[in-house]
XYZ file of C-alpha atoms in Angstrom:
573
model
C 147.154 -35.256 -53.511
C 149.239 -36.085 -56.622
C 148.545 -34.130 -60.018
C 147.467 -37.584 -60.928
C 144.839 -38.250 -58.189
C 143.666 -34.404 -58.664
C 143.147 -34.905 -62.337
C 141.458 -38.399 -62.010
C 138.881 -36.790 -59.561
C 138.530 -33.921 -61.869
C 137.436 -35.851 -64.573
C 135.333 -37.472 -62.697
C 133.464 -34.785 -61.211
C 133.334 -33.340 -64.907
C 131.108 -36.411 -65.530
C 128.905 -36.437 -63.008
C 128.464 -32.461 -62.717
C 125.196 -32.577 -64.485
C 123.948 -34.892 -62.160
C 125.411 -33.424 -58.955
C 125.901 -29.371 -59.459
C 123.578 -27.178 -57.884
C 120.889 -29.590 -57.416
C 120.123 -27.896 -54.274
C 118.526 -24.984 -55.671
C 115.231 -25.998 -55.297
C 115.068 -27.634 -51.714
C 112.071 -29.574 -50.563
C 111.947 -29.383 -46.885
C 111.404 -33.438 -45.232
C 109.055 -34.386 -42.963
C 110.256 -33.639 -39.252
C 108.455 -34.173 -36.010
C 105.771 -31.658 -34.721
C 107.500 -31.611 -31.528
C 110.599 -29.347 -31.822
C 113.129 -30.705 -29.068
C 114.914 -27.010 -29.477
C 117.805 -27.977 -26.926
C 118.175 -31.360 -28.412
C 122.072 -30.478 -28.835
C 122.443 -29.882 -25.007
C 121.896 -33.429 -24.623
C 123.311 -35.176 -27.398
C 126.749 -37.325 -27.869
C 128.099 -36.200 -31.376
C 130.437 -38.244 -33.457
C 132.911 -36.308 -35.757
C 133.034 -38.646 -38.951
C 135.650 -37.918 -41.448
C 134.464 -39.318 -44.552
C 137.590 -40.128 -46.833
C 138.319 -42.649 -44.173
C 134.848 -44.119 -42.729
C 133.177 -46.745 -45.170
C 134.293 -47.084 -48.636
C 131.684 -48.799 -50.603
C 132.943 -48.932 -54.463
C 136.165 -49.698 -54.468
C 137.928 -46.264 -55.207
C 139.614 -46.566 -51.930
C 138.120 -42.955 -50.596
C 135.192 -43.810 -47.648
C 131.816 -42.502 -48.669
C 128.123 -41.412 -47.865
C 126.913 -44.525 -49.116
C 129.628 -45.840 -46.265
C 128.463 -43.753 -44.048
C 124.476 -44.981 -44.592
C 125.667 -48.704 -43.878
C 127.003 -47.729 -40.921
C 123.840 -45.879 -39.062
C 123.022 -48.836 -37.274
C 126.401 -49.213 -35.649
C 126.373 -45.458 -34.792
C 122.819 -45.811 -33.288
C 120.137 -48.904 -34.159
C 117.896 -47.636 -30.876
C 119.560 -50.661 -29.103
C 122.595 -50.703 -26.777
C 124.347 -52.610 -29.428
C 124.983 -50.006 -31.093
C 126.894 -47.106 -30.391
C 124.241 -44.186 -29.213
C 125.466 -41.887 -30.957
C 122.597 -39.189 -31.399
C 124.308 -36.584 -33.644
C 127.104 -37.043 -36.743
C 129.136 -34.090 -37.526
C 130.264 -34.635 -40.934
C 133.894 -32.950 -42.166
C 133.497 -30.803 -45.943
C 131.551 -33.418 -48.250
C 130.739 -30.257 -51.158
C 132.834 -30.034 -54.266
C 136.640 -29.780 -54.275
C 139.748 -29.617 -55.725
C 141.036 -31.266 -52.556
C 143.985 -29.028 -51.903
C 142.867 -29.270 -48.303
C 140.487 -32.305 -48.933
C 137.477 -30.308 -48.792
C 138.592 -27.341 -46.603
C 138.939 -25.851 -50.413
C 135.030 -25.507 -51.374
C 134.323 -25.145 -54.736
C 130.383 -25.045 -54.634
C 128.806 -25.050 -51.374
C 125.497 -26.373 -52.881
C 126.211 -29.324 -53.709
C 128.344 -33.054 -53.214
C 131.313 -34.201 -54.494
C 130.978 -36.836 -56.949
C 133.839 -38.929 -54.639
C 131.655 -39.196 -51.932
C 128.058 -39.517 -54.005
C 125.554 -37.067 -54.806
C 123.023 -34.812 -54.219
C 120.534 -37.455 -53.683
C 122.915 -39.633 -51.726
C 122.747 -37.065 -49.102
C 119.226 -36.893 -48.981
C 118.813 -40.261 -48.374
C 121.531 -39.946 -45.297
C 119.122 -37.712 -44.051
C 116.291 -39.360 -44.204
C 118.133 -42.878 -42.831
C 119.729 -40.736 -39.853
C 116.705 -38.901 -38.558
C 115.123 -42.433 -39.245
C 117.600 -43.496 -36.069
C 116.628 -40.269 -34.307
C 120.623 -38.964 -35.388
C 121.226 -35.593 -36.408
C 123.317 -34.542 -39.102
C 126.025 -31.255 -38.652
C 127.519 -29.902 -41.831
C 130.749 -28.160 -41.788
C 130.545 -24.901 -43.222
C 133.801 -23.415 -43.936
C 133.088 -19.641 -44.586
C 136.411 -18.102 -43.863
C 137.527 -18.872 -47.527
C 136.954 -20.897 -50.711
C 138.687 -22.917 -53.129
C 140.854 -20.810 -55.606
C 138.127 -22.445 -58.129
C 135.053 -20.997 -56.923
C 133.223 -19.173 -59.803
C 133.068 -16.306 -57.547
C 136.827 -15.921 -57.192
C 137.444 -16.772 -60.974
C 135.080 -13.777 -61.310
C 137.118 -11.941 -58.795
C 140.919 -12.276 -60.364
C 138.987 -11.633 -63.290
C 139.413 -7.722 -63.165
C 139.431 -4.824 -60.996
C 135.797 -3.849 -61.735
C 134.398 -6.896 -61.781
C 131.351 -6.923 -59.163
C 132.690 -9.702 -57.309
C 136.040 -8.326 -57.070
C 135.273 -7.159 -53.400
C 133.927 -10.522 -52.400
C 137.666 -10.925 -51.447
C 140.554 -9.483 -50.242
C 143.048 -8.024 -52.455
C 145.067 -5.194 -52.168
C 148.205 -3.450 -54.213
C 151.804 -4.341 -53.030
C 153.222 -1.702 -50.641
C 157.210 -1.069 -52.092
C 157.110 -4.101 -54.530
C 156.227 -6.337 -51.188
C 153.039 -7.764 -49.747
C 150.539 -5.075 -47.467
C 151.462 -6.600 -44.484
C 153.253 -9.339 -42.119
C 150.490 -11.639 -42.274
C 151.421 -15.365 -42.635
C 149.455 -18.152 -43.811
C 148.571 -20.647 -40.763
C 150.185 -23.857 -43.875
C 153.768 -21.421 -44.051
C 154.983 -18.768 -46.092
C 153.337 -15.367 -46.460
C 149.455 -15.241 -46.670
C 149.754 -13.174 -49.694
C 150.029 -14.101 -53.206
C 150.719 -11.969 -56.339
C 148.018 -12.537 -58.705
C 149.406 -11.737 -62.468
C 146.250 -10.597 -64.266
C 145.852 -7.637 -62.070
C 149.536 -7.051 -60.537
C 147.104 -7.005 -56.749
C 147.557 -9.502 -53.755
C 145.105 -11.513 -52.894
C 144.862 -12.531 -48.844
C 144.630 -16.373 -47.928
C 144.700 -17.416 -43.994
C 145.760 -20.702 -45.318
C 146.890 -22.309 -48.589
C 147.355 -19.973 -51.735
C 144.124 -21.926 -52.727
C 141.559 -20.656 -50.164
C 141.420 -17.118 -51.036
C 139.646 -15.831 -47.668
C 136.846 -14.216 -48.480
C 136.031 -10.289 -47.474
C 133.139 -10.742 -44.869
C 133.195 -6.826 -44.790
C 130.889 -6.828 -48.180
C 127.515 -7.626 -47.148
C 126.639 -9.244 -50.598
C 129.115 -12.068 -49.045
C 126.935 -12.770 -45.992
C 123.961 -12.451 -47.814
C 125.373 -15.177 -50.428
C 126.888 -17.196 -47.578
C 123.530 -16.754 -45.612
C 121.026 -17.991 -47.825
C 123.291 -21.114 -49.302
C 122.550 -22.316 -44.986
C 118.850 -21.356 -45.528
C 119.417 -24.088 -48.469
C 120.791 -26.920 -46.152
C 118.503 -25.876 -43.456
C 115.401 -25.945 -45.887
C 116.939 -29.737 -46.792
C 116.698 -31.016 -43.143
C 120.108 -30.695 -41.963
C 120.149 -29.797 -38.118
C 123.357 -27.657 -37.340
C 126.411 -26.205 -38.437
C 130.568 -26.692 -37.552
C 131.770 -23.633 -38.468
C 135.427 -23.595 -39.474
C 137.884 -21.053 -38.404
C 134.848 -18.985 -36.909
C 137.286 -16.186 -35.210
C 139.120 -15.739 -38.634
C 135.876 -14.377 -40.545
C 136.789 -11.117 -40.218
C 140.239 -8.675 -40.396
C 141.468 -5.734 -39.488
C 139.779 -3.092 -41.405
C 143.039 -1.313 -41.927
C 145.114 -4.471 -42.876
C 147.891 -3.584 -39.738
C 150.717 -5.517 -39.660
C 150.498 -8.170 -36.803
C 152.944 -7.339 -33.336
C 156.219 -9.206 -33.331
C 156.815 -11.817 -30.117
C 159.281 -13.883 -29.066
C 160.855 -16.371 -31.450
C 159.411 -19.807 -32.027
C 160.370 -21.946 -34.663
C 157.268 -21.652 -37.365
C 157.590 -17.727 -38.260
C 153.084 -18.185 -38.018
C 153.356 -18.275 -34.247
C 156.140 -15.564 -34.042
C 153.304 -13.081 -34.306
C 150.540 -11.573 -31.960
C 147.235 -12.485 -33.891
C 145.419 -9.550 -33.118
C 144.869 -8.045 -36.463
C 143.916 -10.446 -38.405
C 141.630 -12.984 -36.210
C 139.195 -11.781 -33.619
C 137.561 -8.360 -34.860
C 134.858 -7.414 -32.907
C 132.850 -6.920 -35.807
C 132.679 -11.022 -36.546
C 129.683 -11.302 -33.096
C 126.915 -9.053 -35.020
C 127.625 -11.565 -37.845
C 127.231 -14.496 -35.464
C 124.052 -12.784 -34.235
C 122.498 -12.618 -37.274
C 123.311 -16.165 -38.022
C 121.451 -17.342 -34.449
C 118.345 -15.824 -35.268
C 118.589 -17.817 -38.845
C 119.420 -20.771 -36.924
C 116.668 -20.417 -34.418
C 114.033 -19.200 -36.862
C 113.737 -22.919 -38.048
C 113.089 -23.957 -33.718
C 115.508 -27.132 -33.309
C 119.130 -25.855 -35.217
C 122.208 -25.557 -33.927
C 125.802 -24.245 -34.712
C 129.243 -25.108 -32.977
C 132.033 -23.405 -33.684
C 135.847 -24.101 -34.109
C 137.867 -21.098 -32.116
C 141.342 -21.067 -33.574
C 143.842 -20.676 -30.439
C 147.442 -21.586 -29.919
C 148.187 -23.981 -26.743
C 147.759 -24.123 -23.766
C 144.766 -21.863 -24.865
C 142.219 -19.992 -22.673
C 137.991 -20.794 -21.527
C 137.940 -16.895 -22.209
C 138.227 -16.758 -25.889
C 135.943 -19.803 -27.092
C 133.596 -18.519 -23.873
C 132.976 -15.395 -26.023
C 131.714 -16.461 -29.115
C 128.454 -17.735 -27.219
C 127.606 -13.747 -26.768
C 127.627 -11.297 -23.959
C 123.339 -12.623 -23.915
C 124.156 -16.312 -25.087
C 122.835 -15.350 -28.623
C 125.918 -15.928 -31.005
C 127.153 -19.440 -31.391
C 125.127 -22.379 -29.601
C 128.618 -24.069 -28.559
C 132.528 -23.341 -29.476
C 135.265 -25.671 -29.329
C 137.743 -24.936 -26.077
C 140.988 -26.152 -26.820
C 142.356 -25.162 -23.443
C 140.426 -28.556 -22.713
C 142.306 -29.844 -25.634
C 145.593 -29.107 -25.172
C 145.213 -30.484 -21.351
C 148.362 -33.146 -20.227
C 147.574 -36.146 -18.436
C 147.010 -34.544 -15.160
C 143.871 -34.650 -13.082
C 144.375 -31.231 -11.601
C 145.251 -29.829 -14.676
C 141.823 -31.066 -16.192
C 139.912 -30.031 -13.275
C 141.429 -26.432 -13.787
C 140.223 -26.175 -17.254
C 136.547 -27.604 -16.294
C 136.741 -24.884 -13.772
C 137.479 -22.200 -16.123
C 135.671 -23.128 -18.658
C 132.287 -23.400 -15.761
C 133.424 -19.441 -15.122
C 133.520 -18.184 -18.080
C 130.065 -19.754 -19.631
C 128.412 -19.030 -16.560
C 124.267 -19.132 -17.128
C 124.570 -17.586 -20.843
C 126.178 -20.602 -22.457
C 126.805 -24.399 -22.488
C 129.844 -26.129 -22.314
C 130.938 -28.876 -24.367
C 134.198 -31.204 -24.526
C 136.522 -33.121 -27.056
C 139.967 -34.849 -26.520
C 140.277 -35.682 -30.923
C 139.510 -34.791 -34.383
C 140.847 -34.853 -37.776
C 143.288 -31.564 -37.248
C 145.250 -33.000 -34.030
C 146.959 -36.270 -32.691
C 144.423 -38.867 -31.488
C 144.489 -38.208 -27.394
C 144.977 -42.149 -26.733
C 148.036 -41.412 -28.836
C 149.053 -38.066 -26.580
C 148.132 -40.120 -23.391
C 149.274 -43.206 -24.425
C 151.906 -45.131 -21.888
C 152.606 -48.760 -22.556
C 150.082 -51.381 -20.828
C 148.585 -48.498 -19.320
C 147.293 -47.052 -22.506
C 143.516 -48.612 -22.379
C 142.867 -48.352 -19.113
C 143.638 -44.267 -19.921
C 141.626 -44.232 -23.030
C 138.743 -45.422 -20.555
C 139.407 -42.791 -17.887
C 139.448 -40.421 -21.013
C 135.968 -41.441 -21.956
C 134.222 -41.669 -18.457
C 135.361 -38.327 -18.066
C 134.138 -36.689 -21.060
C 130.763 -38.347 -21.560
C 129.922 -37.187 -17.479
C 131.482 -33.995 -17.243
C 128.232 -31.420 -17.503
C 128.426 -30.384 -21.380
C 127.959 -31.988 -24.894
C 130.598 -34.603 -25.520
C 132.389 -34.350 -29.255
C 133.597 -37.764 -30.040
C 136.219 -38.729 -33.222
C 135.444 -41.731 -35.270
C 137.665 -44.508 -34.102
C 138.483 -43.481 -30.586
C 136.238 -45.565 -29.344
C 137.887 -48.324 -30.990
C 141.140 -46.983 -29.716
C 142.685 -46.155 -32.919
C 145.714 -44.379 -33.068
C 147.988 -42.085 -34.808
C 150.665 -43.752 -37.273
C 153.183 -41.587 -39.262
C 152.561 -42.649 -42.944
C 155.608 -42.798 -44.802
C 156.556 -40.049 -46.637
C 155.798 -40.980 -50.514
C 152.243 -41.986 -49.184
C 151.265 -38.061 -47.241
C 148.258 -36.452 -48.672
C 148.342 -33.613 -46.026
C 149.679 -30.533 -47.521
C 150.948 -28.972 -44.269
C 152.618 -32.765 -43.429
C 154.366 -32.566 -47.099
C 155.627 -29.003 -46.610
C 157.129 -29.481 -43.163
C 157.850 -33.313 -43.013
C 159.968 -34.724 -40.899
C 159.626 -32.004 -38.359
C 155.624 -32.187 -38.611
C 153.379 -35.126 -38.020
C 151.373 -34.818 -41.239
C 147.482 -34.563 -40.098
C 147.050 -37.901 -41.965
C 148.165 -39.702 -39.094
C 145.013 -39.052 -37.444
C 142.874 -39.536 -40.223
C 143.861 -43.418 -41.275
C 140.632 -45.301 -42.447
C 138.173 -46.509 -39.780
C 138.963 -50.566 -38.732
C 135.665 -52.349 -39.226
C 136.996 -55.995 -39.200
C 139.985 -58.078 -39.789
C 139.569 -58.434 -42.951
C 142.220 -57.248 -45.636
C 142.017 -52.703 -45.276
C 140.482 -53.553 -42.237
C 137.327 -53.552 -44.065
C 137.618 -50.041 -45.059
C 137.679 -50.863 -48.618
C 137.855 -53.295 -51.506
C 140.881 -51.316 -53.124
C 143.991 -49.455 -51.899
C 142.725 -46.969 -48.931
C 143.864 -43.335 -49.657
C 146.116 -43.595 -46.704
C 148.030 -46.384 -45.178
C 145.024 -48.762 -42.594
C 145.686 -48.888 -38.959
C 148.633 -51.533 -38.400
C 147.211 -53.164 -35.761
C 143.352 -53.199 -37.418
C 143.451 -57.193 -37.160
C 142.568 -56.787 -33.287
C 141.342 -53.322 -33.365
C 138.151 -53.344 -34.903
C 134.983 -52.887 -34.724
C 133.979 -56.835 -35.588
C 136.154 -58.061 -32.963
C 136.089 -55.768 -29.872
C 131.975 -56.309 -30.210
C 132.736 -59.749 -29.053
C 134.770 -58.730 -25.786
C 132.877 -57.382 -22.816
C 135.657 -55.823 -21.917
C 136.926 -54.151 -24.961
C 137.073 -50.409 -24.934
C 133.888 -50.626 -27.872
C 131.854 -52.039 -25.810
C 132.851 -49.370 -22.544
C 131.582 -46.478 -24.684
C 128.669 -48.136 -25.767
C 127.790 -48.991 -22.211
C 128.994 -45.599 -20.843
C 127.122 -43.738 -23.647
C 123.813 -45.628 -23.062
C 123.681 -44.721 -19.360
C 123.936 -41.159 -20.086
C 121.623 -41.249 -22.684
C 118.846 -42.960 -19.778
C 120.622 -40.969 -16.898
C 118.727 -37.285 -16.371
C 121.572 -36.491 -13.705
C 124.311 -36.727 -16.156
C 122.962 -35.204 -19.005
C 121.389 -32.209 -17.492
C 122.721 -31.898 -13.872
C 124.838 -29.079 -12.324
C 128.120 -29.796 -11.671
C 130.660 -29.312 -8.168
C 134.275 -30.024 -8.646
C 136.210 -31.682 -5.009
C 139.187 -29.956 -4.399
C 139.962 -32.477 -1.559
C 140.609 -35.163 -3.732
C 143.788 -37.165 -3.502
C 146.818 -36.270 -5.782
C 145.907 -37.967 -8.992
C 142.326 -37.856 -8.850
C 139.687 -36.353 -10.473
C 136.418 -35.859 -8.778
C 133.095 -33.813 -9.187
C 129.266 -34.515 -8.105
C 126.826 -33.862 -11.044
C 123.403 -32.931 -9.486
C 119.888 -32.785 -10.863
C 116.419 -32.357 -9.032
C 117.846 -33.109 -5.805
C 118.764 -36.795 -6.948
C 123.801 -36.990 -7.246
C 125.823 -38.859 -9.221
C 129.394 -38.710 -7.617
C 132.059 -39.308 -10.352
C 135.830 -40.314 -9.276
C 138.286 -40.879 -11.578
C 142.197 -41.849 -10.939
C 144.440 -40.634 -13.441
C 147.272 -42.313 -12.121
C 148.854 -46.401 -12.125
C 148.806 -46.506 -8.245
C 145.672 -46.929 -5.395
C 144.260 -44.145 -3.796
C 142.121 -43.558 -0.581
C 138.867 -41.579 -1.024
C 137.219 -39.615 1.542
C 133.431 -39.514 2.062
C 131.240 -37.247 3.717
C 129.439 -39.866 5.233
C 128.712 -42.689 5.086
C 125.828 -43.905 2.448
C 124.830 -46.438 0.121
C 125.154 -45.832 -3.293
C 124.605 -47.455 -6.684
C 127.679 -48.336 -9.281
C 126.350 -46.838 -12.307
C 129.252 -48.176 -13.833
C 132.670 -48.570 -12.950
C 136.291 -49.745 -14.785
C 137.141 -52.315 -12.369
C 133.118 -52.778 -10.507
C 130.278 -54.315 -10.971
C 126.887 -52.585 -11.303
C 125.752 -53.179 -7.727
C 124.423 -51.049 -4.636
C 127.946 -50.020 -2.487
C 128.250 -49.391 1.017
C 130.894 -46.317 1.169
C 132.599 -46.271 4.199
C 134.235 -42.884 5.137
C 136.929 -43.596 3.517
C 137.584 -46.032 0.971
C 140.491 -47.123 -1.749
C 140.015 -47.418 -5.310
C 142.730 -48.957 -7.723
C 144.955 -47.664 -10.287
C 142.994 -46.314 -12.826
C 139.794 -46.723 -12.081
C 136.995 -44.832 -12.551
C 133.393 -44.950 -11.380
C 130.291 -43.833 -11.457
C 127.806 -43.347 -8.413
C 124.082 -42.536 -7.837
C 123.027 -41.817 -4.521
């Protein structure tokens, strides 16, 4: 963001701050069902909604919750209309300097003014759980903005009682304490004048990370989620989760090989992953499950191709840390069946009985996966293997706003990137913006994002992909999740069955059986443009649940039996 665009929002949020600050204080808790569905997360399809770019509704060009309120009844009316959705997972909406559009939290008790208010939000709640959707908050704990009152206070002096709330130290020789780097570039240590100490940020040199080794930080952090919970909101993101805590001593990081971004040419052992960070989780799962029907997923910080072993251990050695983490092994996956099917099988190893999986292909951080898998002509009919395996693999399914529209990533020209890491290493980086270009609702002019300019450039091809338009085609991609997402949704098998990989599959092909009281759904799934012949057990009758290239009808299958290029299908038998 420009200084212009920071000061316009600054001003604004100057006006509006006595309607908007800290109006959270005093929480009155909504009305919620008697019955407390406590594993309601187990079966849910989430939607990650980045709101700069969902709905803008006055014109400033910057999507909104009011946006986001219009818009319930396409995530989930109760009809198979609409999407199904049954949980939103909404990206930072508290106050900001937007340094890193939210990821820079200036008061976690409250709402920006450029995406509404206080009472806004409340009435998000109140229309979501109306549609029996669940709202998930990001909480980004690792660090704040540089504008927090509780850093000001912290620069402030030496002795000032929040001085410990973060990490600063003296330099060692004239020169930072360490080798740490910021994950943005450069060193993750800045000189801070007033006091002639460092200060330690994991990211920009405006999200001072804050010291998680003070307990008056986890008490402060602790009961501003008591706050949301008290408010109705039903689970937690947490950003960053594995960089909460650091080396007690501050050691320099091990030296490996060298790779072109100095942040990877270190061993991240010192200052992510500290065993002390799964007593903190622990405390925060007994907060979470005090109130019967919360949940938290976390975001594991790994470098590709990533391992199930890492994410698989912030569920706890008893399953009583984090409800689900993010595994980017899954993530990071080329378009290979057997490479998927050797993630899902790590991934199955690793959780075991303590913990439950869960699976995502996009969000606002990384390239769209129908742009990573993308191939031509073949590029739909990929994006719709992509989706019939990750709303029936055994797990919760993470979807990204747009993907089922098949959206994808578009560099934005250089005078026109928001993205601080895309502005300090463009051309060599793909600025995140590319993934985060405002939602196509129509054909309208912005794609009917927005009456004014759209903070970044809309979707170039929004005139046929849209949400308007691919409604009207039975066999748009729109339409394939919303049919694919309703059958799970009405399927017990698929949202709550077992699940047995088939290593005898063809070349190409991904198969596994998904089992629940003694009733199978067989899933098969070819990843490749040619046919393939499928071996049966036996022979049986079975019913398409739904298929790329079938109709829902009862199937004879023979003991062996070809299915085309790229299709996939789903059987009940």
């Amino acid at each position: 963001m420009d200084s212009g665009s920071r000061s316009t929002v600054t001003s604004k949020r100057k006006k509006e701050a006595a309607t908007s600050v800290r109006q959270i204080k005093k929480p009155s808790h909504p009305r919620r069902s008697k019955k407390i569905d406590a594993d309601w997360w187990k079966n849910a399809v989430v939607y990650q909604i980045y709101p700069r770019s969902f709905k803008d509704t006055n014109g400033d060009g910057i999507g909104d919750l009011e946006g986001i309120i219009q818009k319930l009844d396409y995530l989930n009316d109760g009809t198979p209309n609409s999407l199904g959705i049954d949980a939103i997972w909404l990206s930072p909406i508290y106050p900001s300097p937007m340094y890193d559009f939210g990821y820079d939290i200036s008061d976690y008790e409250s709402i920006d003014p450029v995406f509404g208010n206080l009472e806004t939000f409340k009435r998000l709640l109140k229309e979501a759980h109306k549609r029996k959707i669940r709202i998930i908050m990001d909480l980004v704990a690792n660090h704040t903005s540089h504008q927090h009152p509780w850093f000001l206070e912290s620069k402030s002096s030496k002795d000032n009682p929040k001085r410990d709330w973060y990490i600063w130290r003296d330099p060692v020789g004239g020169k930072p304490p360490n080798n740490w780097m910021g994950t943005f570039g450069g060193r993750a240590w800045t000189l801070d004048k007033t006091t002639d100490q460092y200060y330690y940020h994991s990211f920009l040199a405006e999200q001072p990370d804050l010291n998680w080794r003070n307990p008056e930080v986890k008490k402060a952090i602790f009961s501003m989620v008591k706050n949301w919970l008290d408010l109705g909101v039903d689970g937690f993101r947490l950003d960053v989760v594995n960089l909460f805590v650091k080396d007690s001593e501050l050691r320099s990081n091990p030296r490996k090989r060298w790779i072109a971004r100095p942040f990877d040419q270190q061993n991240h052992i010192y200052d992510r992953d500290r065993p002390e960070m799964h007593d903190i989780l622990k405390d925060l799962r007994k907060l979470l499950d005090s109130y019967g029907d919360r949940m938290s997923v976390g975001e594991v910080m790994m470098e590709p191709p990533g391992t199930s072993a890492l994410p698989a251990s912030y569920y706890g050695a008893k399953g009583d840390e984090l409800h689900l983490a993010f595994n980017f092994a899954f993530f990071y996956t080329p378009w290979k069946a057997e490479k998927f099917r050797d993630v899902i099988k790590e991934w199955e190893k690793y959780l075991r009985d303590k913990g439950w999986p869960n699976y995502t292909l996009s969000n606002h951080d990384f390239r769209r996966h129908i742009t990573r898998y993308s191939k031509g002509r073949e590029t739909t009919a990929r994006a719709k293997i992509a989706a019939l395996m990750l709303l029936t693999l055994r797990g919760t399914p993470f979807l990204y706003y747009g993907e089922e529209l098949g959206m994808m990533d578009e560099r934005v020209p250089k005078n026109r990137i928001q993205d601080p890491v895309g502005i300090r290493y463009w051309p060599v980086y793909p600025s995140r913006d590319n993934c985060r270009l405002p939602m196509c609702w129509s054909g309208d002019v912005n794609g009917g994002f927005s009456k004014g300019e759209p903070w970044l450039p809309v979707f170039s091809r929004y005139e046929s992909v849209n949400v308007e338009t691919q409604s009207r085609s039975i066999e748009s991609l729109l339409n394939f999740y919303k049919k694919l997402i309703w059958l799970r949704k009405g399927n017990e098998i698929l949202k709550k069955g077992t699940l047995a990989l088939d290593y005898d599959s063809p070349p190409g092909v991904l198969q596994y059986t998904r089992e629940f009281e003694k009733k199978k759904c067989l899933i098969i799934l070819n990843f490749e443009n040619e046919s393939k012949k499928i071996v049966a057990n036996a022979n049986r009758t079975a019913q398409i649940l739904i298929s790329t290239h079938r109709k829902p009808e009862k199937m004879e299958i023979p003991v062996v039996f070809e299915i085309a290029p790229y299709e996939g299908l789903v059987l009940e038998y």
